[in-house]
Amino acid sequence: MPASSLPTPWIVAGATLVEGVVGWPRHLNHPVVWIGGLIAELERCGNHTEWSASTRRVLGVLTVMILLVVAGGAGWGIERLAATAPFWPELAMLLICGATGLAARSLFDHVLAVTQPLKAGDLPAARLAVGMIVGRDVEAMDEGEVATAALESLAESFCDGVVAPVFWFVIGGLPGLFAYKAINTADSMIGHMEPRWRAFGWAAARTDDVMNWVPARIAGALIALGGWQGWRIMWRDARKHASPNAGWTEAAMAGALRVRLGGPVRYEGVMTYRPDFGDWARPRAHDLHRGLRVYGVACAVLMLLLIAGGFAWPR
């Protein structure tokens, strides 16, 4: 818990507002880049293909432990440093450092960058933009596939980039926030099923699943507020997803917008068939604008919950 005398939810709400209004300066390296560099070095040292799977799995567990200690320790150190400062510098330090772990503005901007060219009929530019936020093949995507990819990324990243960081910031202060960001970054880098990462990245993937379990369901509920069908489709389809968490937000978004998400997708030339979420047609360009409105409502409700929670937080 932050050392500030302010209730933690109010600090989190303030950090969320700072990130939402200001964002991260593009000319500065984001702290996630530093975490990524550490993960890459740990992977280089501990993930040798000639070693047995059990050895690499143990080293993957050790990697997760190192990340938790380093990231959580950095958060603890910043909080202790902030506690020695006068009130306003302390508050500013907590808000700025907290904002680095949130991505509400960044997520909105990335999806908007897909929406604008897609609505204008510039499919090549839309494919290029959506390729910045998804890992699937984008070269042959049509309008519906681009819109589907962007909406699925918006829904899933609402948990990873907004709700989960907020959740861990509230219950664990900066140590909780930084630890979550380290694990989530590790999952995106090494938590894959391909042979190279399957053993070494197992611990990162499972830890990320655990840390996202509650936030994913909160995020799904917030998205479902955007349309009454969101609740029905979320409860019916969420468990179809291979991930124990991603299905909650994607199914909720499909229901809230009355579109169909999921379906076939190509990764590195290989077609993968996923279950459908929702009963309606594939989304089009205008549905991305609707999705951003649902996202905005969900973020606003989250902010209101933080503000209300500040009044009930122990002082």
mmCIF file of C-alpha atoms in Angstrom, residues 16 104 154-155 158-159 162-163 218-226 249 253 291-306:
data_model
loop_
_atom_site.group_PDB
_atom_site.id
_atom_site.type_symbol
_atom_site.label_atom_id
_atom_site.label_comp_id
_atom_site.label_asym_id
_atom_site.label_seq_id
_atom_site.Cartn_x
_atom_site.Cartn_y
_atom_site.Cartn_z
ATOM 1 C CA THR A 16 -5.369 6.690 -14.347
ATOM 2 C CA ALA A 104 -5.844 3.352 -21.210
ATOM 3 C CA LEU A 154 -9.349 -3.722 -27.502
ATOM 4 C CA ALA A 155 -11.358 -6.118 -25.333
ATOM 5 C CA PHE A 158 -8.784 -3.542 -21.541
ATOM 6 C CA CYS A 159 -8.009 -6.221 -18.966
ATOM 7 C CA VAL A 162 -6.283 -1.074 -17.676
ATOM 8 C CA VAL A 163 -8.307 -3.208 -15.251
ATOM 9 C CA ILE A 218 -14.282 -7.460 -13.669
ATOM 10 C CA ALA A 219 -13.272 -6.171 -17.114
ATOM 11 C CA GLY A 220 -15.872 -8.375 -18.799
ATOM 12 C CA ALA A 221 -18.574 -7.053 -16.502
ATOM 13 C CA LEU A 222 -17.589 -3.441 -17.230
ATOM 14 C CA ILE A 223 -17.675 -4.042 -20.996
ATOM 15 C CA ALA A 224 -21.027 -5.805 -20.688
ATOM 16 C CA LEU A 225 -22.493 -2.564 -19.360
ATOM 17 C CA GLY A 226 -22.301 -1.280 -22.956
ATOM 18 C CA THR A 249 -13.808 -9.583 -22.278
ATOM 19 C CA MET A 253 -17.588 -7.063 -26.341
ATOM 20 C CA GLY A 291 -16.391 -0.459 -29.583
ATOM 21 C CA LEU A 292 -14.387 2.597 -28.574
ATOM 22 C CA ARG A 293 -17.547 4.115 -27.070
ATOM 23 C CA VAL A 294 -18.151 0.927 -25.052
ATOM 24 C CA TYR A 295 -14.510 1.070 -23.967
ATOM 25 C CA GLY A 296 -14.908 4.700 -22.909
ATOM 26 C CA VAL A 297 -17.975 3.882 -20.819
ATOM 27 C CA ALA A 298 -16.160 0.966 -19.168
ATOM 28 C CA CYS A 299 -13.188 3.197 -18.306
ATOM 29 C CA ALA A 300 -15.512 5.886 -16.905
ATOM 30 C CA VAL A 301 -17.328 3.377 -14.696
ATOM 31 C CA LEU A 302 -13.991 2.029 -13.470
ATOM 32 C CA MET A 303 -12.949 5.570 -12.564
ATOM 33 C CA LEU A 304 -16.200 6.121 -10.660
ATOM 34 C CA LEU A 305 -15.661 2.872 -8.748
ATOM 35 C CA LEU A 306 -12.180 4.016 -7.758
#
